[in-house]
Structures are given as C-alpha cells and as structure tokens.
Coordinates of C-alpha atoms in Angstrom, one line a residue:
X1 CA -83.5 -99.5 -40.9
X2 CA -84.8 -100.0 -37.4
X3 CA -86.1 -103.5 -36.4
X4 CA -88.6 -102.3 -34.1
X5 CA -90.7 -99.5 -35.5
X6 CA -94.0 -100.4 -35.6
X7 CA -95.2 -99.4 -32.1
X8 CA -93.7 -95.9 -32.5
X9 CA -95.1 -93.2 -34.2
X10 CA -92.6 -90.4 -34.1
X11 CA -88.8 -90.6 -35.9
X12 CA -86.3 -91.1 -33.0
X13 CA -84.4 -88.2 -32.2
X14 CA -81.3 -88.2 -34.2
X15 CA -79.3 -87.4 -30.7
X16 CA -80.7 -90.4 -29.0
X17 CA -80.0 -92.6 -32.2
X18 CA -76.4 -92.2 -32.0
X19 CA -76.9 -92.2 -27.9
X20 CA -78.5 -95.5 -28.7
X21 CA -76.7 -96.6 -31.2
X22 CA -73.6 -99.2 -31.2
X23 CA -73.1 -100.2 -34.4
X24 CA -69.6 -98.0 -34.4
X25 CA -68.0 -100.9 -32.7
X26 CA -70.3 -103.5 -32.3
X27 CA -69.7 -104.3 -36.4
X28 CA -66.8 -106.1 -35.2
X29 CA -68.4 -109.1 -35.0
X30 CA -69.9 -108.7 -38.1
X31 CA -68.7 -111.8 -39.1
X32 CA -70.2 -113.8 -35.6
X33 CA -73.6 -112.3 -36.7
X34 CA -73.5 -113.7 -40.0
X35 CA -72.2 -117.0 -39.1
X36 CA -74.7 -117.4 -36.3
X37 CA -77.2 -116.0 -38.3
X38 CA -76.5 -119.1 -40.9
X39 CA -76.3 -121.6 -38.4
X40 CA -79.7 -120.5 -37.2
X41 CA -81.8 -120.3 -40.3
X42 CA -79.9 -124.2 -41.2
X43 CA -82.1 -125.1 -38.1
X44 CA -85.4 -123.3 -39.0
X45 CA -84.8 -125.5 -42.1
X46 CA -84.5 -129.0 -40.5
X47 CA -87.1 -127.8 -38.1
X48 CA -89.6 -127.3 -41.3
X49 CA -89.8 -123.5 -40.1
X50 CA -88.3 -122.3 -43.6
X51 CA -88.3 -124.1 -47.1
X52 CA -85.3 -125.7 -48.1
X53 CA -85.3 -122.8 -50.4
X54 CA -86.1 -120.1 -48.4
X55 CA -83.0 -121.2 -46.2
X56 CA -80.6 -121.7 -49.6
X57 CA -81.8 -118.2 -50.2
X58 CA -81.0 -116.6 -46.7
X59 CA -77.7 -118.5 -46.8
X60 CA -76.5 -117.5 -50.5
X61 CA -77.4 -114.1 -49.6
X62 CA -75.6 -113.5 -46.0
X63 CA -72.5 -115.3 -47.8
X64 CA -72.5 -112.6 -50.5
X65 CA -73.0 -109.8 -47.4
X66 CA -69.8 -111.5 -45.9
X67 CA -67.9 -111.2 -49.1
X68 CA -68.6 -107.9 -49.9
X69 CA -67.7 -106.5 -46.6
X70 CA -64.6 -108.2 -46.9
X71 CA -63.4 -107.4 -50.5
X72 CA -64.2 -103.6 -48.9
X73 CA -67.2 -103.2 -51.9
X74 CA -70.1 -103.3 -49.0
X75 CA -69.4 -100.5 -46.0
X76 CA -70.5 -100.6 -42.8
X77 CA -72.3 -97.1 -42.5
X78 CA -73.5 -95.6 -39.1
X79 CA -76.8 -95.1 -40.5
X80 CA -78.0 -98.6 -38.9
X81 CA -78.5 -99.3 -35.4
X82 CA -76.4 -101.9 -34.7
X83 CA -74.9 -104.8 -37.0
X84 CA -78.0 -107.0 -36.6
X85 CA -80.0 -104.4 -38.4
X86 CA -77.2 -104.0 -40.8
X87 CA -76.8 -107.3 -41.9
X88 CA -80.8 -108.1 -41.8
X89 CA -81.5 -104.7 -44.2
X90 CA -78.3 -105.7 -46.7
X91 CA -80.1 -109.5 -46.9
X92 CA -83.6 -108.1 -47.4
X93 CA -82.3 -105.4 -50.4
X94 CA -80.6 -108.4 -52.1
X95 CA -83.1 -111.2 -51.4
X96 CA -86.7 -109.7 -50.6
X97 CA -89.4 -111.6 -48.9
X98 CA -87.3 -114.3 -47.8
X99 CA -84.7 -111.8 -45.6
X100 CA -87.6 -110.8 -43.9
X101 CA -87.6 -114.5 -42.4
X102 CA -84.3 -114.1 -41.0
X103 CA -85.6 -113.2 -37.7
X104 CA -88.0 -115.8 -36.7
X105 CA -87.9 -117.3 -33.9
X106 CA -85.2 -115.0 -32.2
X107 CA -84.1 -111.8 -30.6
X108 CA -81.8 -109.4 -30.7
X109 CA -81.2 -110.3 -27.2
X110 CA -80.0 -114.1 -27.7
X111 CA -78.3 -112.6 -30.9
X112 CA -76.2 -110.2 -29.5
X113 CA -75.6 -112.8 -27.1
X114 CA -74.0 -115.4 -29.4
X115 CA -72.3 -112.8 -31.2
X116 CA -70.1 -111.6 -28.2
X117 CA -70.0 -115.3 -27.1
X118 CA -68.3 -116.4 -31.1
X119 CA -66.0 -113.1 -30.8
X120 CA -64.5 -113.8 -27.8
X121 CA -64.0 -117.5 -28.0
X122 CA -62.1 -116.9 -31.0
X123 CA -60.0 -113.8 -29.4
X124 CA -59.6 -116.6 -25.9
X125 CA -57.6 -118.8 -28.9
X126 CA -55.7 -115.7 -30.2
X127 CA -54.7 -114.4 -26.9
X128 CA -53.4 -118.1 -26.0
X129 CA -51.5 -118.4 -29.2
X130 CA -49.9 -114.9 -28.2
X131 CA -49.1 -116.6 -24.4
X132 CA -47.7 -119.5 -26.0
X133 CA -45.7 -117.7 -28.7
X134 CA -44.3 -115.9 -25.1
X135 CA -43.8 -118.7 -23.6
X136 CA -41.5 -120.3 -26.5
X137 CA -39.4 -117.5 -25.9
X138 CA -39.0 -117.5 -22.3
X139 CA -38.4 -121.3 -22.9
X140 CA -35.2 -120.7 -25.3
X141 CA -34.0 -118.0 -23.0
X142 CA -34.5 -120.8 -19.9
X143 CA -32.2 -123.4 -21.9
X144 CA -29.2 -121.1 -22.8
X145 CA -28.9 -119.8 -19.4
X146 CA -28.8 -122.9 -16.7
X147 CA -25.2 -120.8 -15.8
X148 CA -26.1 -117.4 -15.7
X149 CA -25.5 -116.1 -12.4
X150 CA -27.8 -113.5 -11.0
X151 CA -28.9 -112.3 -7.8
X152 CA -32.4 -113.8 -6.6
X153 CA -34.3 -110.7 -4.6
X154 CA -36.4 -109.9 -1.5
X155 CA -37.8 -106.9 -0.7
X156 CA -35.4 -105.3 -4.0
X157 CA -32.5 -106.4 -2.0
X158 CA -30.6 -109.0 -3.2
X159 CA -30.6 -112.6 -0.9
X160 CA -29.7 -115.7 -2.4
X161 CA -28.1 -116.4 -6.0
X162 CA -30.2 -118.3 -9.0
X163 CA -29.8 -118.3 -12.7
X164 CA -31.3 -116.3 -15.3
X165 CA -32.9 -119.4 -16.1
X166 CA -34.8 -119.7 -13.0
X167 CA -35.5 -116.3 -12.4
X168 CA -37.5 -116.8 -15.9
X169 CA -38.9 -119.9 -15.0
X170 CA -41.0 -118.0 -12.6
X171 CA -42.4 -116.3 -15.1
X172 CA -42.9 -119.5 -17.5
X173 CA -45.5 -120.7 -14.5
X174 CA -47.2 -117.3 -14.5
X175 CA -48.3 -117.2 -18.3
X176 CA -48.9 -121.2 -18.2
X177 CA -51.2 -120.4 -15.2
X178 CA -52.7 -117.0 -17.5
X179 CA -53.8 -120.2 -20.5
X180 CA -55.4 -122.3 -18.1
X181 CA -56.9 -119.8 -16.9
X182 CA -58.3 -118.7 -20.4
X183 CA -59.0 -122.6 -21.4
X184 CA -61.4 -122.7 -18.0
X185 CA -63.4 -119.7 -19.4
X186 CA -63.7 -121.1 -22.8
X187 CA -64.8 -124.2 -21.4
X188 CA -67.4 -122.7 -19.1
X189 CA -68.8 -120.3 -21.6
X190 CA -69.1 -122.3 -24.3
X191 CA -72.6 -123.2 -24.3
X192 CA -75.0 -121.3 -27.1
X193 CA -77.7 -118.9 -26.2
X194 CA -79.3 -118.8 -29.5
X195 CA -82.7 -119.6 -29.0
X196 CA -83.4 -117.9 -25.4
X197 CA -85.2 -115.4 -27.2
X198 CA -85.9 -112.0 -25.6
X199 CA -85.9 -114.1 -22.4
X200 CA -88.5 -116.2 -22.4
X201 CA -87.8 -118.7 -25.2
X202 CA -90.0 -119.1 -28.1
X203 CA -93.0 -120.7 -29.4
X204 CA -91.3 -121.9 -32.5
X205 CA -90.0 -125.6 -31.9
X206 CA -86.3 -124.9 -32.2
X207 CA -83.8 -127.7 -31.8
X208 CA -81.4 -125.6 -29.8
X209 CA -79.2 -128.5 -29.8
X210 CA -78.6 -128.8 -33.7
X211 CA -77.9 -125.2 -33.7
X212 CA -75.0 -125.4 -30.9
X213 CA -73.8 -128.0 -32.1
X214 CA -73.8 -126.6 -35.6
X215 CA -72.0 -123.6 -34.0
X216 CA -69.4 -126.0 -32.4
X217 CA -70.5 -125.1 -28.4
X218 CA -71.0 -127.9 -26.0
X219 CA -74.7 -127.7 -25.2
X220 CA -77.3 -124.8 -25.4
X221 CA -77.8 -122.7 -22.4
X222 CA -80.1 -124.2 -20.1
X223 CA -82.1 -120.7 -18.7
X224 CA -83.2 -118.2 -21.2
X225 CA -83.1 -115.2 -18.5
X226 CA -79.8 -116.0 -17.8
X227 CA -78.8 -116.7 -21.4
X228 CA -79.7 -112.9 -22.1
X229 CA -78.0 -111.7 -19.3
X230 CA -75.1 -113.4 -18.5
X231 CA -71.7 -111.4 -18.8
X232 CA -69.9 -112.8 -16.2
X233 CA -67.8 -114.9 -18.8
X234 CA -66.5 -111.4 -20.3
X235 CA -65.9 -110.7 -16.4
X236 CA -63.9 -113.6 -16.0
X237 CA -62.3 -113.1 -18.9
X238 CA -61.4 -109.2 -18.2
X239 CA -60.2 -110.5 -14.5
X240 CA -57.7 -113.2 -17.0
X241 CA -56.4 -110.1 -19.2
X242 CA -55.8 -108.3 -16.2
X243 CA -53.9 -110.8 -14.3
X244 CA -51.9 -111.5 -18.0
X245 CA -51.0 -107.5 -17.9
X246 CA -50.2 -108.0 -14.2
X247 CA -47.5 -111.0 -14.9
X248 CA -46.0 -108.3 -18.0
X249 CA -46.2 -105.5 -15.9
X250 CA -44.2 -107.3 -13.2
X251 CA -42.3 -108.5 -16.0
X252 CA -41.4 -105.0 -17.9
X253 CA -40.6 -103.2 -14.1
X254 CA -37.5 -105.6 -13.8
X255 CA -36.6 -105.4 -17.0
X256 CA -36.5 -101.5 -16.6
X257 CA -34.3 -102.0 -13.7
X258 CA -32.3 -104.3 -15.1
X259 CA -31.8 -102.3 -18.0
X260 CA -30.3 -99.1 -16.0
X261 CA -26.9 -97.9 -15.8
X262 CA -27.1 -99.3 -12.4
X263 CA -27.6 -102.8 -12.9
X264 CA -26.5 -102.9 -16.7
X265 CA -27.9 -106.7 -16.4
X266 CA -29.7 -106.2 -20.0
X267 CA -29.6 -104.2 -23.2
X268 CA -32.7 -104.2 -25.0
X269 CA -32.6 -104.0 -28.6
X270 CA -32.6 -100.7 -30.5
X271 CA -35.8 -101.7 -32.5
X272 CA -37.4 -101.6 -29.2
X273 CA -35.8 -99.1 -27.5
X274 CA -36.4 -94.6 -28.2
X275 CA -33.7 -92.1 -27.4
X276 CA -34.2 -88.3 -26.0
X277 CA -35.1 -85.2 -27.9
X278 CA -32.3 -83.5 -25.4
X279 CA -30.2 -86.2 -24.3
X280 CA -28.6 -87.9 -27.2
X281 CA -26.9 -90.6 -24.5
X282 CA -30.5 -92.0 -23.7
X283 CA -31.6 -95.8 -24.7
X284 CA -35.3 -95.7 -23.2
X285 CA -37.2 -98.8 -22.7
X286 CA -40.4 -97.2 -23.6
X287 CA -41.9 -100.7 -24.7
X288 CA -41.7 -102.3 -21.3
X289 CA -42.8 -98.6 -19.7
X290 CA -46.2 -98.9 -21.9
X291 CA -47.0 -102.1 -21.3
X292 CA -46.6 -101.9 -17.4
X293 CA -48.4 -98.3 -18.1
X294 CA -51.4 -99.8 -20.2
X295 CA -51.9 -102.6 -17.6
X296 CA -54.1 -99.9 -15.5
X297 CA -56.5 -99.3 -18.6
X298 CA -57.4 -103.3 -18.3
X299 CA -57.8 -103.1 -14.9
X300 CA -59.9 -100.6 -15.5
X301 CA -62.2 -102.7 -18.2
X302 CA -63.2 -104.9 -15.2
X303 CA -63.7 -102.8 -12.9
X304 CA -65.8 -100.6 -15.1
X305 CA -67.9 -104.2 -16.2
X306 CA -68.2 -105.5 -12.9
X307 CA -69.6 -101.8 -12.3
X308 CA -72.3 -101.6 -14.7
X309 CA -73.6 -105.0 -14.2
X310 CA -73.7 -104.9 -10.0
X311 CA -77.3 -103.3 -10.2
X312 CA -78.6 -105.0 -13.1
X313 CA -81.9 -107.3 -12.8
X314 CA -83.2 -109.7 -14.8
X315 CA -83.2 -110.0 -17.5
X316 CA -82.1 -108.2 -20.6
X317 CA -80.9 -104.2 -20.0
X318 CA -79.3 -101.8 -22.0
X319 CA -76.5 -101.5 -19.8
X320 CA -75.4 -104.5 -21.4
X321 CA -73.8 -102.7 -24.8
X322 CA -71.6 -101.2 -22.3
X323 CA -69.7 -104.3 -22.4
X324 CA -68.6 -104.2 -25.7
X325 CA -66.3 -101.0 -26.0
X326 CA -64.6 -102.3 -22.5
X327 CA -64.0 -105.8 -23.9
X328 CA -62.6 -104.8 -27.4
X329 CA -60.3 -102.6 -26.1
X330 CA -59.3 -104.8 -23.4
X331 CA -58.5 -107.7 -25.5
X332 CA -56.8 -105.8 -28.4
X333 CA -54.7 -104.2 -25.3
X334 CA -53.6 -107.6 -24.2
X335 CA -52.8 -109.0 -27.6
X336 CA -50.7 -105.7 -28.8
X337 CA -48.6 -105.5 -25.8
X338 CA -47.8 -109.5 -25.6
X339 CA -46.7 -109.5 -29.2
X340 CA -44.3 -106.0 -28.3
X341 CA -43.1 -108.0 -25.0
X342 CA -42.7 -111.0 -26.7
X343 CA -40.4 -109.1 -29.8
X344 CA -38.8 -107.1 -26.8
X345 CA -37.7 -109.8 -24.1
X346 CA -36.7 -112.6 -27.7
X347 CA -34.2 -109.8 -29.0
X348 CA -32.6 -108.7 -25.3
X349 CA -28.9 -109.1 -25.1
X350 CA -27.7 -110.6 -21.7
X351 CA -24.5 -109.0 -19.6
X352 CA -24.0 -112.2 -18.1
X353 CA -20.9 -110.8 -15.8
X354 CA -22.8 -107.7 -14.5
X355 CA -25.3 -109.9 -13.1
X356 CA -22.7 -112.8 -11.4
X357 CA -21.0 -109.5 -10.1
X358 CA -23.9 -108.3 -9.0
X359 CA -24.5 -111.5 -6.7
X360 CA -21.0 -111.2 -5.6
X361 CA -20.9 -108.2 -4.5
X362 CA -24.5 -108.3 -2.9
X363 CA -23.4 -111.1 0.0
X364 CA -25.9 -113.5 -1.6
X365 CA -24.0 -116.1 -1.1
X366 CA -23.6 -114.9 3.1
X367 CA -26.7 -118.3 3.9
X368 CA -24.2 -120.4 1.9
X369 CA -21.1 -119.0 4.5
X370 CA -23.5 -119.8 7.2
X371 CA -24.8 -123.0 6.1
X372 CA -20.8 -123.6 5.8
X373 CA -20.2 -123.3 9.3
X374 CA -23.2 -125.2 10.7
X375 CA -21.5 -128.1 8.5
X376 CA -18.5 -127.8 10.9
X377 CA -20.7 -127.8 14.0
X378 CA -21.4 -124.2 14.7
X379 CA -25.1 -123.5 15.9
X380 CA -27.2 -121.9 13.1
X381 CA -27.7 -118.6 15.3
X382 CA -24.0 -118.1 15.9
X383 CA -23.0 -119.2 12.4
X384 CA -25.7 -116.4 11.5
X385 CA -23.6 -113.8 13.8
X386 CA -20.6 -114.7 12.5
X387 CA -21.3 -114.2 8.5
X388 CA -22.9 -110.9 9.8
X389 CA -19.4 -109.3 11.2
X390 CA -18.1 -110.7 8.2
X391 CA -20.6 -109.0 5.7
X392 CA -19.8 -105.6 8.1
X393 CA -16.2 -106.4 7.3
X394 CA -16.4 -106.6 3.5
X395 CA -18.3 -103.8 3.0
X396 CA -16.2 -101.5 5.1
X397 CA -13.8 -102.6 3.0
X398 CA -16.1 -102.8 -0.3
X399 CA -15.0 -106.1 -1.2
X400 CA -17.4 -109.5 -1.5
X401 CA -17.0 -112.5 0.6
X402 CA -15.0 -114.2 -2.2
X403 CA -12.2 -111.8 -1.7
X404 CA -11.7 -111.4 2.0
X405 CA -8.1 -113.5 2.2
X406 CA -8.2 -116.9 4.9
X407 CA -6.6 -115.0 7.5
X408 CA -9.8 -112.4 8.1
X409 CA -12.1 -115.0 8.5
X410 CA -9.9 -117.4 10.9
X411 CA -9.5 -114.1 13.1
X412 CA -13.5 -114.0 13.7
X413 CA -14.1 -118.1 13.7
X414 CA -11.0 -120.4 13.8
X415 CA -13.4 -123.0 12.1
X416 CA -12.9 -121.4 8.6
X417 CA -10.5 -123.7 5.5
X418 CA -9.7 -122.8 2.4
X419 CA -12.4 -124.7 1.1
X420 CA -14.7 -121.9 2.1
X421 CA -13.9 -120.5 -1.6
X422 CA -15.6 -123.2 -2.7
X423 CA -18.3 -123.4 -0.8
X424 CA -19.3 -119.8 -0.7
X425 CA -18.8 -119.7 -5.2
X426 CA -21.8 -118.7 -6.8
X427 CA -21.8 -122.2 -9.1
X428 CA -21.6 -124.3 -5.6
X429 CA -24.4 -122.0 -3.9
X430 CA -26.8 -122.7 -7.2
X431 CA -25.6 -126.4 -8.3
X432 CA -26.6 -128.0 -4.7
X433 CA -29.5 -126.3 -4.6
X434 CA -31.5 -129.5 -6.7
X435 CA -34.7 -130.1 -5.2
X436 CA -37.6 -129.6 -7.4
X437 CA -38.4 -125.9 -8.1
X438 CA -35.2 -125.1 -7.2
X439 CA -32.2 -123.2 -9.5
X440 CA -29.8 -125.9 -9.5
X441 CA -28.3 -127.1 -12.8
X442 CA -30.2 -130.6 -12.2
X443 CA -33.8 -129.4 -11.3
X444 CA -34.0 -126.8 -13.9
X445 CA -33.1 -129.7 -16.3
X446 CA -35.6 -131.6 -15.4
X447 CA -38.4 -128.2 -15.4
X448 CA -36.7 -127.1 -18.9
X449 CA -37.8 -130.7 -20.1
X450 CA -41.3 -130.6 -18.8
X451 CA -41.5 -127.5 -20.2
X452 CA -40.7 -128.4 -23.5
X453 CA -43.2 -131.2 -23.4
X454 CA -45.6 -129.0 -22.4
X455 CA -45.4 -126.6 -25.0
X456 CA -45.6 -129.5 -27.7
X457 CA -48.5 -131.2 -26.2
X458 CA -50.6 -127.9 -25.9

C-alpha cells in the first residue's frame, strides 16, 4: 500500500520502489509509530476531530498490530514503503473506514519525525544505563587499588608515579562527561514535532500541547519547517557516540599495551581473550582491538550525517532517510562494545608488582629526588642536573634510584642522607601528593566518595 497514489497514474518502477523504499530498517521503530500514532488520534478525540468511537477503534486496533508483531504472528514484509504505510494498511484491513482516519491532520513528515525523536530518546536512556553500568566498574576497581603503584605517562614515557586508582579515575570523568553530554541532548530534543505537518502546520485545530505532553516531551516544537527538518539532535548525538568510542578506544589501546609481554601490567580474562591458529602461546585481546577498531565506523556515522545534511534547504528532503541506517548502526555500535568493555575491564586481573616495578625502574620518582634536594636548599635547576647524572648513572648500571647505595649519591651532591630512601619510595612520591585531583591516598578518598555519591544520586 502506497499513501500517496492518487496523483500518479503509472505503477512505480519496482527498482525505484526498493531505491525508495526504507521500510528494511526503518520498522525499527515500529513501536514509536504506533505509540505516536495513539497519542495522536487521543488528541483528534479531545479536539472533536474523531468520535470517541472512532478513536477507541483506531486505538484497539493499533494495540492488536503491536501485539501481533510482537508475539511474531504479524510480519513486517518489504512489500510496504515504509512502517507508516505498514502500520496504517494492517489498521485499515482489521478496522475499515475508521483506519482510514488515522492520518488526519498529519504527515509523514512530522511522523517520521517523532518516530526517530521516541527511538532515540529511549536508546539516549539505554546508552547511559550502559555508561553507568561502566562506570560502576571503574568505581570498584578505583576503591581496591588506592595502593597500586603504576607509572603515570607523558609522551608513552613514563614521568611521575600514581595509582591504578587514579590512572582510572581519569577515565571515571571521561564517561561521566559522555552522560552529561547525552542528558543535554535529551533535554534539548525533547520537544514533539507531531503536528508540524508536511511543513506548514495544519488546518485542523490540534492541541499540539496535549499530544506532547501525552507523549511525555516538554513542549511542542515551535517552527514546523524546522520541525520537519531538524536532525541536528541525531548530529549531536553521533558527535556524543563518537566521543564515548573515543574515551574506549583510548581506553582499549592501554589496555593492549598493558596487556603485552612487555608490560605484563594486566591479564585479561580468557572469556574475553582468542588465541592463534599457529601460535598456540598467544592470549589476544581482540575485544579491546575491536572496540578501538569499530570507533572509526562511528566516526564515520557523523561525518556521513553532517555530509548529507550540509546542502539541504528547507524544508523536508529525502535525504533525510539517510539518517536512519547511520544512526542505528551507530548506536547499536556504541551499546555492543560498552557492554564487551564493561565485561572485559570488570574481569581483568591486576599484576600489581609489574606495574610498582615498572615505576621503579622508569626514574618516575627522579622530580621526587629533585624536589628532595631543593628541600635542603639546592636551586631547582641544579637539583634538576644533579638527579639527571644520577638517572645516567643508574641506567649505566641498569638499576633504579632506589638501589643506587648512599655513597654514589654523596659522591655527586654531598647534600644526600639516608632518608633519601624514603623520600624518593613510590608510597611517599604518591601519599604527599593530596591536593584535589591528585593520586594521593587522601584526595582519591575524598574523589572515590564523591564518586560513589554520584553514581547513587544519578
């Protein structure tokens, strides 16, 4: 069934049909289109548009449609256009006359509109469930290690030590950032185009505030050209997924380093792990290589959007259906790999001595040696000079600060004590390091608290 044939005269050509034709993915939101569709003949009631039974009718039938494609006895067959057509053909087989009154007072247009608009606020609330379930973990991970000793990095060479726990707190503020971000889109998209028409409005006296709020948006939209035409929340949304694939790719690339022979700082689990068809010693982490991998098909979701719609005048254009392939597979993209990454990071195994060896080894406490010596009344920029011979010292002789003996460091600055040990260990460089946002034992405290209130009050 075609919802527009009366003006034509000829059978469209069965290629430009399926050209045309988006119902193979756009009867996703079949579900949106029958909920809006129920919301919007509830108003032609109230309005006096329909008969109170005319709308119990309408609504009795498109229920039934619901449940049959649900229980998998009603398909959804390529046959129709689009799922508007589908849904409005099913009502009018099972109902008659009164199907045919679906349609007043709207378009496909402000339809398809508030479709996408219901499918991806619900998908912004599944993909924030999926951040937060990430964040839980991260959170769990941030509280057992306040004492793991890593290296912190600049440049992928190792500088000054932290903790696990910090080195994930970073990461807790990147995802919390990625939910605000996708509560500031929800906010500013949610306000109901139903009723905009083709782009002009209608005729009909609609109370598009009744039907939004029906709906459960904040308002209607207040332009009908722009209520047609407006994707830029599904750009804004596309630019959120791909900043959430950046965080996980950024994520996943040190977890593959840490996760080689060389670093040995994690072992992921074998359920997320593959071996070699030739190497029978190989542990892959193909998870975290996918994830970092399928971050560039996101990207490319926007850039293809922001594409398509840089040409596009008002108001309504077929470019439009372009958006919906792009989104779906964006958003399922998103939600896949942060339930893997969650799974993959929540069953990781921790070598906590690689890691403090690691900082040892890598002269990350050498500020700390310096800092030592300014305390003692050595200008900073010979203190600096002085750790540096040092560090040449060590690794001539492939040893860390901690284990050049007293008498090696006297020889270059007389100013050196015993108590440099203590000074230069990897729990003093981290514990007196306590301002806010920094790795010491009594800032992280106070950020793993706020954390956890965080996650309970959102």
């Amino acid at each position: 069934m075609k919802l527009w044939g009366g003006r034509f005269t000829k059978e469209t050509d069965q290629l430009v049909h399926n050209f045309n034709a988006s119902i193979s993915y756009d009867q996703k939101f079949y579900k949106q289109d029958i909920l809006g569709s129920i919301a919007h003949v509830t108003m032609l009631e109230k309005q006096q548009i329909l008969t109170p039974e005319e709308r119990e009718q309408i609504v009795d039938g498109l229920q039934g449609i619901l449940r049959d494609i649900e229980n998998g006895t009603l398909e959804i067959t390529s046959e129709y256009e689009d799922i508007h057509s589908f849904v409005e053909a099913n009502l009018i087989d099972r109902i008659g006359e009164p199907g045919k009154k679906l349609h007043t007072g709207r378009s496909r247009n402000d339809q398809v509109a508030l479709d996408m608009k219901l499918y991806t606020r619900d998908e912004i609330v599944a993909v924030n469930d999926l951040l937060k379930a990430l964040l839980v973990v991260i959170h769990r991970i941030m509280s057992e290690n306040t004492d793991t000793y890593m290296p912190g990095f600049t440049h992928l060479q190792k500088a000054q030590p932290v903790t696990l726990a910090h080195h994930f707190g970073a990461y807790f503020e990147m995802f919390r950032r990625d939910r605000s971000r996708l509560r500031d889109i929800y906010d500013r998209m949610n306000y109901c185009p139903l009723g905009a028409g083709a782009l002009a409005g209608t005729t009909y006296p609609l109370d598009r505030d009744y039907t939004a709020s029906l709906l459960k948006f904040d308002g209607p939209t207040l332009n009908s050209m722009d209520s047609v035409s407006d994707r830029d929340y599904l750009i804004e949304l596309l630019s959120a997924l791909s900043t959430i694939m950046m965080h996980m790719s950024r994520f996943c690339e040190e977890i593959i380093l840490w996760n080689s022979n060389e670093y040995r700082f994690v072992e992921i689990d074998d359920s997320y792990s593959t071996g070699s068809s030739i190497m029978p010693q190989k542990k892959n982490p193909d998870i975290a290589e996918l994830v970092r991998g399928k971050t560039g098909r996101v990207y490319g979701a926007l850039i293809s959007l922001l594409t398509t719609m840089k040409g596009i005048p008002l108001a309504y254009n077929k470019d439009m259906q372009e958006d919906k392939e792009l989104t779906f597979d964006a958003i399922d993209t998103v939600k896949g790999c942060l339930a893997l990454f969650t799974g993959m990071i929540d069953t990781m195994k921790f070598n906590r001595p690689a890691m403090e060896k690691s900082a040892k080894n890598g002269f990350t406490n050498a500020t700390d040696a310096a800092d030592y010596l300014v305390n003692h009344g050595v200008p900073f920029r010979d203190a600096h000079g002085i750790i540096g011979r040092l560090v040449l010292l060590c690794i001539d002789r492939n040893i860390a600060l901690d284990d050049l003996p007293l008498e090696e460091y006297k020889k270059i600055s007389p100013v050196f004590e015993k108590d440099i040990y203590d000074a230069i260990s990897m729990e003093t460089c981290v514990e007196k390091r306590n301002c806010v946002g920094a790795p010491g034992g009594q800032a992280m405290t106070q950020i793993i608290a706020a954390n956890a209130r965080y996650l309970e009050e959102s």
